[in-house]
PDB file of N, CA and C in Angstrom:
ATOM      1  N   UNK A 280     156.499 155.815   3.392  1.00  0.00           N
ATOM      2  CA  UNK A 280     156.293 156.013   4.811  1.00  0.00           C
ATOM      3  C   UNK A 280     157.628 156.360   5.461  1.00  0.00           C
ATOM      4  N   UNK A 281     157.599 157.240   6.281  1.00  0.00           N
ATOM      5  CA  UNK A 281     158.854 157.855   6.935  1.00  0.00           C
ATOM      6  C   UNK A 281     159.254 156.824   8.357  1.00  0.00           C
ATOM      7  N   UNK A 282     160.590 156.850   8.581  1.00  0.00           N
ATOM      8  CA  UNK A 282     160.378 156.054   9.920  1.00  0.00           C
ATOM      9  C   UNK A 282     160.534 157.210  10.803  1.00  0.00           C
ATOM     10  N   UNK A 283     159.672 156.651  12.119  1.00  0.00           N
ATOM     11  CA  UNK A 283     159.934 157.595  13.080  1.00  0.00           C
ATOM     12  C   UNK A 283     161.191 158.000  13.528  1.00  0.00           C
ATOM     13  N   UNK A 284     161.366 159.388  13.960  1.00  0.00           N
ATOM     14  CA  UNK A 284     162.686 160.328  14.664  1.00  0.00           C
ATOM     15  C   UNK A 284     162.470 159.672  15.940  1.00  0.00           C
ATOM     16  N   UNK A 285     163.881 158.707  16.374  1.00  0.00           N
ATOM     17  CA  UNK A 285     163.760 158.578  18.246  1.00  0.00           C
ATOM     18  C   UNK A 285     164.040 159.746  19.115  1.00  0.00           C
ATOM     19  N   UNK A 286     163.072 159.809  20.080  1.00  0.00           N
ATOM     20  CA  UNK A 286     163.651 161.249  21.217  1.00  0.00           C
ATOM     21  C   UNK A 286     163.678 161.028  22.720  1.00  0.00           C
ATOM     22  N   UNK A 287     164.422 161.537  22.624  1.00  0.00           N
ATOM     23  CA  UNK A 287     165.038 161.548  24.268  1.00  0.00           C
ATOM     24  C   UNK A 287     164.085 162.593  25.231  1.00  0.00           C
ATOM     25  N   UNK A 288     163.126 161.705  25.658  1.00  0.00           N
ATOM     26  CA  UNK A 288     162.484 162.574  26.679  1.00  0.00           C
ATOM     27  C   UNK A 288     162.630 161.882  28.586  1.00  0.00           C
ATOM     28  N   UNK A 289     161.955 162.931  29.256  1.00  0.00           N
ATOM     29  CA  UNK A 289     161.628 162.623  30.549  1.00  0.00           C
ATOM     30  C   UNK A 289     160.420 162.682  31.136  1.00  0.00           C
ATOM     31  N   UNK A 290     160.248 161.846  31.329  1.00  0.00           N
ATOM     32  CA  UNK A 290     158.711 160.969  32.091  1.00  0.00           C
ATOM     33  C   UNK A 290     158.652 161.639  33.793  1.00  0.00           C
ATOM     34  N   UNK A 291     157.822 162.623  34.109  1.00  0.00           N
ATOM     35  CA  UNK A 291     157.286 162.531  35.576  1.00  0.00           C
ATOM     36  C   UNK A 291     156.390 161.794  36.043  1.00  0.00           C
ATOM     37  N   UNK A 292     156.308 161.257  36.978  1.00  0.00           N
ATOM     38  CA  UNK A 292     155.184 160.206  37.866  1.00  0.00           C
ATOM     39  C   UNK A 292     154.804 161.282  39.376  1.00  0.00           C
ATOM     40  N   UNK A 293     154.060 161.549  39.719  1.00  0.00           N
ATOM     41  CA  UNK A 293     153.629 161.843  41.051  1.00  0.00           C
ATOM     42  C   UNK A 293     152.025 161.263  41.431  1.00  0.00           C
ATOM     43  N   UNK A 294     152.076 160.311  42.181  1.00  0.00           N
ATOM     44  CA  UNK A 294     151.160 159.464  42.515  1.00  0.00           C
ATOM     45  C   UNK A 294     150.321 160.679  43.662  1.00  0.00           C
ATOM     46  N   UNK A 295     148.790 160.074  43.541  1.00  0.00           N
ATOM     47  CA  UNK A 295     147.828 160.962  44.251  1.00  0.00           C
ATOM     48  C   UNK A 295     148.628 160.815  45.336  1.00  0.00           C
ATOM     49  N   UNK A 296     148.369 162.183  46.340  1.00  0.00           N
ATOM     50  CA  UNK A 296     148.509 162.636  47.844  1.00  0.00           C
ATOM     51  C   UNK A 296     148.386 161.376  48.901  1.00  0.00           C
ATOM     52  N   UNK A 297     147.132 160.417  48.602  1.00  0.00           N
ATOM     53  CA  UNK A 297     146.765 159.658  49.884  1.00  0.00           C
ATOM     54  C   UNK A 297     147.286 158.319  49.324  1.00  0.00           C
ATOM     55  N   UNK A 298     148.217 157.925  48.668  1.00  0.00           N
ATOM     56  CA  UNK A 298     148.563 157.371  48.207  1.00  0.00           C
ATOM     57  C   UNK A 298     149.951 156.369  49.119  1.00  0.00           C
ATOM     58  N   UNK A 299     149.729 154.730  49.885  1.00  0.00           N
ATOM     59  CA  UNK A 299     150.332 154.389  50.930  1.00  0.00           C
ATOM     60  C   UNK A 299     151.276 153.878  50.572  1.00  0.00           C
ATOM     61  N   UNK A 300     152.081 152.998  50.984  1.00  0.00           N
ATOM     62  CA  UNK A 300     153.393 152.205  50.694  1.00  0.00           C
ATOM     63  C   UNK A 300     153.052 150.849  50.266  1.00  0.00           C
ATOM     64  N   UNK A 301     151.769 150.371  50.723  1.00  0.00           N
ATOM     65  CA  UNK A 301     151.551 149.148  49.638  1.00  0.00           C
ATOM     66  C   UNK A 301     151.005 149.441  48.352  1.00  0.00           C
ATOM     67  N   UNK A 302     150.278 150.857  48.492  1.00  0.00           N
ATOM     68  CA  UNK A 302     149.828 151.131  46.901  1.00  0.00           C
ATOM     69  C   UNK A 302     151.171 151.746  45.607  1.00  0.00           C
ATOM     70  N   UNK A 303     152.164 151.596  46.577  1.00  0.00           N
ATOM     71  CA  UNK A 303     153.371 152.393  45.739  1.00  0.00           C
ATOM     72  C   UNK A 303     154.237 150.567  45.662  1.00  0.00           C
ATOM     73  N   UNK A 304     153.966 149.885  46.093  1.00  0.00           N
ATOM     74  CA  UNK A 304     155.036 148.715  45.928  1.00  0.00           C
ATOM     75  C   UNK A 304     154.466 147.790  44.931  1.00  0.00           C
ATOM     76  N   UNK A 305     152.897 148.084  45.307  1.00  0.00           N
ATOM     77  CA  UNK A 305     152.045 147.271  43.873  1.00  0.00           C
ATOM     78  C   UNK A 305     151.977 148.381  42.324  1.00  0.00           C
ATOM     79  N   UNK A 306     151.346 149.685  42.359  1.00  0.00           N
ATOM     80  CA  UNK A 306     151.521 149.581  41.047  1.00  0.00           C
ATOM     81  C   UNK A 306     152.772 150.454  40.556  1.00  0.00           C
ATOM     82  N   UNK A 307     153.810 151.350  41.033  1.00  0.00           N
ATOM     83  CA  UNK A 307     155.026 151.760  41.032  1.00  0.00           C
ATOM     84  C   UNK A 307     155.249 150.432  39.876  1.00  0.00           C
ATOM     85  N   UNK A 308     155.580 149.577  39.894  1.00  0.00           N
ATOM     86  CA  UNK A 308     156.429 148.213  38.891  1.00  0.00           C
ATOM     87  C   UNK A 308     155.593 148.458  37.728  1.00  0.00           C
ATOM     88  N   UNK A 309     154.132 148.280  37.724  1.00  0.00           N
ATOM     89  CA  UNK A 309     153.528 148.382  36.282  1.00  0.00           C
ATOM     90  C   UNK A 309     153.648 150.005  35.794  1.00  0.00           C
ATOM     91  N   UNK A 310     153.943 150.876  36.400  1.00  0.00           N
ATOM     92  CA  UNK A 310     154.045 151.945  35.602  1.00  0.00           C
ATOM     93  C   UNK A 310     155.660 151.834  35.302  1.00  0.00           C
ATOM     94  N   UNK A 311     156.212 151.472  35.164  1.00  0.00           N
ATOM     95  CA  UNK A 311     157.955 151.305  35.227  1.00  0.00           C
ATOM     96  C   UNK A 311     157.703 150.613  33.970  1.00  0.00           C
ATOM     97  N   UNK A 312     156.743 149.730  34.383  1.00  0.00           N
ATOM     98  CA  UNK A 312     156.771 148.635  33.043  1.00  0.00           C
ATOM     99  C   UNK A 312     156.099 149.229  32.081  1.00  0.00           C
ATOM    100  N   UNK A 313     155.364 150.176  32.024  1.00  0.00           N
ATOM    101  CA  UNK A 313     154.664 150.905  30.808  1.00  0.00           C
ATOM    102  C   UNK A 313     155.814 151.628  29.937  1.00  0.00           C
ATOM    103  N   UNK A 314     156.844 152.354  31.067  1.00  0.00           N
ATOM    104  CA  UNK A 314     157.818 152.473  30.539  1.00  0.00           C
ATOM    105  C   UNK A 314     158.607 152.678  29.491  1.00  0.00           C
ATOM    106  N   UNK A 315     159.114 150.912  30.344  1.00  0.00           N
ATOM    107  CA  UNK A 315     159.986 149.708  29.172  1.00  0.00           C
ATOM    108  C   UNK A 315     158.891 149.343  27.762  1.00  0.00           C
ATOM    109  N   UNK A 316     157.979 149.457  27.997  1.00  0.00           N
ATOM    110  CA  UNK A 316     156.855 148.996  26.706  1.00  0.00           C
ATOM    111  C   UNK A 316     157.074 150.383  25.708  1.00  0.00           C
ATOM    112  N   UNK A 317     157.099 151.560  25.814  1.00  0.00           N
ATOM    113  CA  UNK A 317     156.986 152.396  25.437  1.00  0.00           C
ATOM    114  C   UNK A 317     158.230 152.997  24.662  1.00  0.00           C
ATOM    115  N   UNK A 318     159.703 152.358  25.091  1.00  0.00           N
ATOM    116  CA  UNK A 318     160.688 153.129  25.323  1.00  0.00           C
ATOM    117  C   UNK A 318     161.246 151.714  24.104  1.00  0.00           C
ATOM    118  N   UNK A 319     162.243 152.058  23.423  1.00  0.00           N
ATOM    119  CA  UNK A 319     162.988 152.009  22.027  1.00  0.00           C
ATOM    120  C   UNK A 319     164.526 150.981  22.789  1.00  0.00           C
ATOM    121  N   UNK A 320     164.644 151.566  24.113  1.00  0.00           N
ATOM    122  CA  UNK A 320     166.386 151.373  24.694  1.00  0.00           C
ATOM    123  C   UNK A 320     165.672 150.886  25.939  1.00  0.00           C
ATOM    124  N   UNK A 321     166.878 151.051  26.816  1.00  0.00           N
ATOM    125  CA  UNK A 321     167.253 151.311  28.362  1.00  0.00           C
ATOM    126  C   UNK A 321     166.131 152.377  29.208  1.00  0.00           C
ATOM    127  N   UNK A 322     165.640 152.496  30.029  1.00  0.00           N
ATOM    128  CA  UNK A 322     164.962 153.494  30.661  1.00  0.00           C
ATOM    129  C   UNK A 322     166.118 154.086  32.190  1.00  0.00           C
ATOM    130  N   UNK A 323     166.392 155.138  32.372  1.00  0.00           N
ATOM    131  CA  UNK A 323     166.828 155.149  33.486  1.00  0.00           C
ATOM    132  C   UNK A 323     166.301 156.306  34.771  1.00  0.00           C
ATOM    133  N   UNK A 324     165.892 155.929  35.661  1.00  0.00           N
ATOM    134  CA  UNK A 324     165.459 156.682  36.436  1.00  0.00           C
ATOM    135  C   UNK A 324     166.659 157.810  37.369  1.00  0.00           C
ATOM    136  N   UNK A 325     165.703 158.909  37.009  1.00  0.00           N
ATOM    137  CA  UNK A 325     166.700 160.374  37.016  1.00  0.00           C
ATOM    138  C   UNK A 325     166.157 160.494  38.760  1.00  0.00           C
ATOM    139  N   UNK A 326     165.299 160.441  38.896  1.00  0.00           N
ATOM    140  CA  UNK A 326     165.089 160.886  40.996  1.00  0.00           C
ATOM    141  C   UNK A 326     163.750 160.042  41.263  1.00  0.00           C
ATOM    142  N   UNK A 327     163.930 160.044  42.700  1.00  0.00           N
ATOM    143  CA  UNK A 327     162.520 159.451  43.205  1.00  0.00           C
ATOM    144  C   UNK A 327     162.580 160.460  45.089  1.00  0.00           C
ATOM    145  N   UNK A 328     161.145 160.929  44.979  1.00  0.00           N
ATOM    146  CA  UNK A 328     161.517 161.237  46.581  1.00  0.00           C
ATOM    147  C   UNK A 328     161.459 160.384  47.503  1.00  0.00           C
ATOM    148  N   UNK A 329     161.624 160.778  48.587  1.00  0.00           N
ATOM    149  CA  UNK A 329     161.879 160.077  49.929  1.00  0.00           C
ATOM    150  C   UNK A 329     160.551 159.220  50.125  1.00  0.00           C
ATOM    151  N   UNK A 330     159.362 159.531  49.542  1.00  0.00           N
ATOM    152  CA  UNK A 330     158.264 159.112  50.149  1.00  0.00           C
ATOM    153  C   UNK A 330     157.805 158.030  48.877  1.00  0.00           C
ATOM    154  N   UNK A 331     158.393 158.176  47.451  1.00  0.00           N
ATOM    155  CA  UNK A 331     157.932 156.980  46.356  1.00  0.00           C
ATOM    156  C   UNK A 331     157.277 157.836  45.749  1.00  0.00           C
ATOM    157  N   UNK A 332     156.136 159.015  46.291  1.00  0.00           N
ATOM    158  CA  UNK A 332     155.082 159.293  45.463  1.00  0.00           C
ATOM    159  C   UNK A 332     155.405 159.946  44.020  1.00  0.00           C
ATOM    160  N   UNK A 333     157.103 160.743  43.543  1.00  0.00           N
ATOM    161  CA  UNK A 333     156.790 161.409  43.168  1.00  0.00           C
ATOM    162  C   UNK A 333     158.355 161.236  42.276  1.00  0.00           C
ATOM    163  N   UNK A 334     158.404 160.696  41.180  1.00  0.00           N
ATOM    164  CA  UNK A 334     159.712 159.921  40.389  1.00  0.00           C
ATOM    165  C   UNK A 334     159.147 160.111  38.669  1.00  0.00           C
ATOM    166  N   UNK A 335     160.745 160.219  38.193  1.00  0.00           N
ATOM    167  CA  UNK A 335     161.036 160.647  36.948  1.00  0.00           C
ATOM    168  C   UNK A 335     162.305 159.774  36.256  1.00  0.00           C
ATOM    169  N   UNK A 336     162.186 159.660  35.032  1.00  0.00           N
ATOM    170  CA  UNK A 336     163.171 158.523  34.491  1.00  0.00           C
ATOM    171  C   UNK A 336     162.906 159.232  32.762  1.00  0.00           C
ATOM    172  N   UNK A 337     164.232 159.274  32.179  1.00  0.00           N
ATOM    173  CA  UNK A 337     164.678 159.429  31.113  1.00  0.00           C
ATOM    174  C   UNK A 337     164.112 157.497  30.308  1.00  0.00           C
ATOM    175  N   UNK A 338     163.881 158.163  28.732  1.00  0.00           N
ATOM    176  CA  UNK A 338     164.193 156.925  27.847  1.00  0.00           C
ATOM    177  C   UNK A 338     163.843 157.809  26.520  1.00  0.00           C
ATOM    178  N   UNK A 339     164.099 157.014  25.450  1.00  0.00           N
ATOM    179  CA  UNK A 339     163.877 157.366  24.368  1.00  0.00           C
ATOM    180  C   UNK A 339     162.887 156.492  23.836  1.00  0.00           C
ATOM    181  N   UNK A 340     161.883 157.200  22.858  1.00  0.00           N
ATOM    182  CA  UNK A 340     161.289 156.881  21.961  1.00  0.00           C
ATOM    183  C   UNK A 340     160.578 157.219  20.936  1.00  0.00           C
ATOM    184  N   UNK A 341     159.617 156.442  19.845  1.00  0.00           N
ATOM    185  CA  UNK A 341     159.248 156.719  18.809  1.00  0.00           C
ATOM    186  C   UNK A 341     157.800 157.070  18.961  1.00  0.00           C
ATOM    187  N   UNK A 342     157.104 156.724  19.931  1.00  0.00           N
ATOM    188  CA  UNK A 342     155.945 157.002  20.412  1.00  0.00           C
ATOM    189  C   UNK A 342     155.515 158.524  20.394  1.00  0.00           C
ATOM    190  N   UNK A 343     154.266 158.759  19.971  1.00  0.00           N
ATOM    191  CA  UNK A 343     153.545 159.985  20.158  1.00  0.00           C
ATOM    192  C   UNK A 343     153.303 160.127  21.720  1.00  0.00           C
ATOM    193  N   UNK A 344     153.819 161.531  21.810  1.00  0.00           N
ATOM    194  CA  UNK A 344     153.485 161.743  23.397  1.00  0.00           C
ATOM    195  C   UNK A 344     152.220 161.606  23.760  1.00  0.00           C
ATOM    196  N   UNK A 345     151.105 162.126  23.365  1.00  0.00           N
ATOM    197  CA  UNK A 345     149.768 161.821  23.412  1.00  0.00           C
ATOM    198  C   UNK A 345     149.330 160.096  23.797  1.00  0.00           C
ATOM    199  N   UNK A 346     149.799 159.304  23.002  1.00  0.00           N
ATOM    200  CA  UNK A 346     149.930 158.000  22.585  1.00  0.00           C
ATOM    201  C   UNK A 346     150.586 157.444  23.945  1.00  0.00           C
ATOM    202  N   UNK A 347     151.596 157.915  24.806  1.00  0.00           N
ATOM    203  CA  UNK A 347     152.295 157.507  26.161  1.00  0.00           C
ATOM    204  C   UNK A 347     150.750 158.093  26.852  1.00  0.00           C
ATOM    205  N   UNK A 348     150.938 159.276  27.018  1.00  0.00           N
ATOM    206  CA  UNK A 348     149.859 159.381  27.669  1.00  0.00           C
ATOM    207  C   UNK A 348     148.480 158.559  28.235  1.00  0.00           C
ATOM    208  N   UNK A 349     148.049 158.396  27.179  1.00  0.00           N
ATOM    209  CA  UNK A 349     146.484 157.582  26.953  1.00  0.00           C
ATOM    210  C   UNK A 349     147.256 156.274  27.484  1.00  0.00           C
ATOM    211  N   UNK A 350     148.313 155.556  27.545  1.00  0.00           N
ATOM    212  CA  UNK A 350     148.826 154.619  27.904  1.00  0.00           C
ATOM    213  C   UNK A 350     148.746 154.876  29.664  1.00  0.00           C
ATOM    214  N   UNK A 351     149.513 155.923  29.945  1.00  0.00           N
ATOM    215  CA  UNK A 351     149.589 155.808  31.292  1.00  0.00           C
ATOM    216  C   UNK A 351     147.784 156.090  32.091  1.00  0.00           C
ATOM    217  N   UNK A 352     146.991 156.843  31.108  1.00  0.00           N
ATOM    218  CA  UNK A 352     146.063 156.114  31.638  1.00  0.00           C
ATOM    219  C   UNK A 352     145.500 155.197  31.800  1.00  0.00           C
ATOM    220  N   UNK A 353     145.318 154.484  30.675  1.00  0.00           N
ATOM    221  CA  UNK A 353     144.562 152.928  30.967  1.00  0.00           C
ATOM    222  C   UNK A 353     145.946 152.073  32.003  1.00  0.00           C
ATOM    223  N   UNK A 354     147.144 152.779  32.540  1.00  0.00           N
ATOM    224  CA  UNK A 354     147.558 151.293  33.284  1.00  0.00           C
ATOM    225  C   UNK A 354     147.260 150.856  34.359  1.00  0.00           C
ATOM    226  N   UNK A 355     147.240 150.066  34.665  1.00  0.00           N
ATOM    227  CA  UNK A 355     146.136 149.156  35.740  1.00  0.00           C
ATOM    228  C   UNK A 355     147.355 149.869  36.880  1.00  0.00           C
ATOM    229  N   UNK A 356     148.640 150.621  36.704  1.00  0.00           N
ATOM    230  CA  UNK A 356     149.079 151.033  37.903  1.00  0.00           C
ATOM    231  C   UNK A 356     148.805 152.154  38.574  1.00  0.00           C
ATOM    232  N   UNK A 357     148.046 152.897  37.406  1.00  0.00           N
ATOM    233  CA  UNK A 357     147.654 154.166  37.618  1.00  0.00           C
ATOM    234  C   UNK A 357     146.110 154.368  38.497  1.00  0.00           C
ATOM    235  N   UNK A 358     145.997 155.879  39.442  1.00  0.00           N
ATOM    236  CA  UNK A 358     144.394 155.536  39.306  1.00  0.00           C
ATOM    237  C   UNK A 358     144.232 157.122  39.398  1.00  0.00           C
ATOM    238  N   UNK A 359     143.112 157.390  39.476  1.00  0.00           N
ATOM    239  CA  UNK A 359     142.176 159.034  39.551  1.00  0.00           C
ATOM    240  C   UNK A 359     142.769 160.274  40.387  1.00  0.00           C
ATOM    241  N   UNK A 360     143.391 160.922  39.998  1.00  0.00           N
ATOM    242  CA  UNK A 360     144.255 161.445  40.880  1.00  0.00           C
ATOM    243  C   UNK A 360     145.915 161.674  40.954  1.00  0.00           C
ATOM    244  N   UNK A 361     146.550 160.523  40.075  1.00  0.00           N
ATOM    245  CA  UNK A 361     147.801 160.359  39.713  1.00  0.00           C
ATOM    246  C   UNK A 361     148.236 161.599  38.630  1.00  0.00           C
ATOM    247  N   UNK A 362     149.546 161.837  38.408  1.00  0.00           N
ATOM    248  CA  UNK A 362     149.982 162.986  37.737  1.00  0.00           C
ATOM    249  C   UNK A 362     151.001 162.686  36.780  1.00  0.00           C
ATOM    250  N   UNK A 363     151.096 163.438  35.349  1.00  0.00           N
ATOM    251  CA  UNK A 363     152.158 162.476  34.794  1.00  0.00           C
ATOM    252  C   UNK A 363     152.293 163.851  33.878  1.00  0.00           C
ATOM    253  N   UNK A 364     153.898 163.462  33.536  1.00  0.00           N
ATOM    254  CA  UNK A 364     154.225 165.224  32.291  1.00  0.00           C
ATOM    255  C   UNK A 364     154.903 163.888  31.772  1.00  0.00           C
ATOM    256  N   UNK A 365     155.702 164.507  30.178  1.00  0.00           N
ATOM    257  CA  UNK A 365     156.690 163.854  29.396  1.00  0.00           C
ATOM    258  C   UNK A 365     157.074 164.917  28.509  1.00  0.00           C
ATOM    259  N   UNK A 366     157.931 165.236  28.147  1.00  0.00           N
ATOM    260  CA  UNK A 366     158.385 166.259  27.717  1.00  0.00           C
ATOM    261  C   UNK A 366     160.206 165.717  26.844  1.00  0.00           C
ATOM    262  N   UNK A 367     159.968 166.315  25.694  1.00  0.00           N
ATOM    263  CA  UNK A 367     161.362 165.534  24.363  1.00  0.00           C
ATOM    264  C   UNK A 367     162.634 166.761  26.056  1.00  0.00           C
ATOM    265  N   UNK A 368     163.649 166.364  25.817  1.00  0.00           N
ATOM    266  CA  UNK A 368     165.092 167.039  25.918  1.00  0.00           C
ATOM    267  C   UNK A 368     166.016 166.452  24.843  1.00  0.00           C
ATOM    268  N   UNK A 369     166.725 167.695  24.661  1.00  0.00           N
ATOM    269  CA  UNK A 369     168.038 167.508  23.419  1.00  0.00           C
ATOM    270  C   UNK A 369     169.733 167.520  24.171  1.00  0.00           C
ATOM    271  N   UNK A 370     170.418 167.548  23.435  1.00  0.00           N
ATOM    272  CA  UNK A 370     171.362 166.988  23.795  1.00  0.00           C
ATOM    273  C   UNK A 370     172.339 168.342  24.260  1.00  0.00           C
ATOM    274  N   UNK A 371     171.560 169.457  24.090  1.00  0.00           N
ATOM    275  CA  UNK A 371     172.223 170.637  25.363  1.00  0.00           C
ATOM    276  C   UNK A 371     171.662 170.638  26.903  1.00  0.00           C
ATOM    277  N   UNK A 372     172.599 169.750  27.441  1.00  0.00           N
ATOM    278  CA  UNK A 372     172.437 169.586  28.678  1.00  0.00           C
ATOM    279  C   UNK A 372     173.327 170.042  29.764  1.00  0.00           C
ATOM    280  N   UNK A 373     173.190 170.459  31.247  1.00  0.00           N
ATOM    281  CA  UNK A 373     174.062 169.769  31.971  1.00  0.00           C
ATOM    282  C   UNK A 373     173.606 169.721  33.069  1.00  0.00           C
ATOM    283  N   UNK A 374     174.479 169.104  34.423  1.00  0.00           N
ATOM    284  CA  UNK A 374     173.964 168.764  35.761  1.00  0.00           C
ATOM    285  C   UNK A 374     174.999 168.687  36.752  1.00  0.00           C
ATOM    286  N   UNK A 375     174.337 168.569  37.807  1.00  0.00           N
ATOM    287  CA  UNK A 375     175.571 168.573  38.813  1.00  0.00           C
ATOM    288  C   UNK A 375     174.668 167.138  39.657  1.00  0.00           C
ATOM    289  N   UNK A 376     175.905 166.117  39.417  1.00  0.00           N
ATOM    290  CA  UNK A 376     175.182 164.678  40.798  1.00  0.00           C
ATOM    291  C   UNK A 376     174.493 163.942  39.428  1.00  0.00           C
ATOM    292  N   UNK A 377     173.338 163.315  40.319  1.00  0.00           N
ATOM    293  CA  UNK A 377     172.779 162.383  39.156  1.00  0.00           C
ATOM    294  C   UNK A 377     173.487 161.968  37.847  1.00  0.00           C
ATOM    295  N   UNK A 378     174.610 160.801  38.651  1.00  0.00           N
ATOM    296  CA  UNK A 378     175.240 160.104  37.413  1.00  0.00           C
ATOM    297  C   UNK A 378     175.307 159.567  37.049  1.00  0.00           C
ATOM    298  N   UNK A 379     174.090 158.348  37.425  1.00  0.00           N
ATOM    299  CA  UNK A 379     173.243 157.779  36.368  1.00  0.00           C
ATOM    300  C   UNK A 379     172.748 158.176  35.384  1.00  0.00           C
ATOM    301  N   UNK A 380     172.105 158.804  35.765  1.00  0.00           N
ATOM    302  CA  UNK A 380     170.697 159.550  34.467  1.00  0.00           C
ATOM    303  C   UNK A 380     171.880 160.547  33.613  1.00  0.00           C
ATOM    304  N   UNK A 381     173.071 160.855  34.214  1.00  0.00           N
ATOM    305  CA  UNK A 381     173.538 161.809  32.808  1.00  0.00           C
ATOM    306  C   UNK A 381     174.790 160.890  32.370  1.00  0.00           C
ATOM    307  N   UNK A 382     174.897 159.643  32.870  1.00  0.00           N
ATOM    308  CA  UNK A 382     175.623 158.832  32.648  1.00  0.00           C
ATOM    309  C   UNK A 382     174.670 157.822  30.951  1.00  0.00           C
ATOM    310  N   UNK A 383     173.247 157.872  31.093  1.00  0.00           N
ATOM    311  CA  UNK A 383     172.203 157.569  30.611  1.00  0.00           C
ATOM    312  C   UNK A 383     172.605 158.626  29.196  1.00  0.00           C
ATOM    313  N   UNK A 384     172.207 159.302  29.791  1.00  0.00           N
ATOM    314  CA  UNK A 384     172.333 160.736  28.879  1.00  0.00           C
ATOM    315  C   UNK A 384     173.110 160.673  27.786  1.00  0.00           C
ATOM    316  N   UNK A 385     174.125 160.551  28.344  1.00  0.00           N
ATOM    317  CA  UNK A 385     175.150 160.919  27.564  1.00  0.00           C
ATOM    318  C   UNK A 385     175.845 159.962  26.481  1.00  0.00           C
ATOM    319  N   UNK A 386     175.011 158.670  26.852  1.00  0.00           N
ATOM    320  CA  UNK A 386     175.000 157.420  25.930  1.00  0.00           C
ATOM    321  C   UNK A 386     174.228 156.801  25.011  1.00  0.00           C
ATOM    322  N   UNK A 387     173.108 157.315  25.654  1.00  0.00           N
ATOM    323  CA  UNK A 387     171.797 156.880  24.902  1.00  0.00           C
ATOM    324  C   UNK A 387     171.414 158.079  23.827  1.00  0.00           C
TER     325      UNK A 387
END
């Protein structure tokens, strides 16, 4: 049996349109926490907009993307309407600002 290759991907979140500030303070944490369940290291969040609905965070892992997926559906933070990408990145990068996430980057 092979062990899994870890990869460095990035997670989008954009929560449905009608979506309020108590529904972003309650399940916002359990999708964070699906995350950390999912993720091998550290998770670090690369942006969030002004309004909560619509945030992205780097981590690595061994997980089948499919496999995150079906996760972020069943999480009790998610509901009908919510939006989610994940996608591997390699280590040809660069950025301007965000120096966390390439502070992340560049360590993990």
């Amino acid at each position: 049996m092979t062990t899994p290759i870890p990869v460095k991907c990035f997670a989008i979140f954009q929560l449905k349109s009608n979506s309020n500030m108590q529904r972003i303070v309650e399940d916002v944490p359990e999708i964070i926490d699906l995350l950390g369940q999912v993720s091998i290291g550290n998770i670090e969040q690369v942006f969030r907009s002004n309004d909560g609905h619509l945030f992205g965070y780097f981590l690595t892992t061994i997980k089948h993307f499919n496999v995150i997926r079906a996760s972020f559906e069943q999480c009790g933070g998610t509901r009908t309407g919510d939006n989610f990408i994940i996608f591997d990145v390699n280590d040809d990068f660069a950025a301007v600002g965000f120096s966390r996430a390439w502070n992340w980057f560049q360590h993990n």
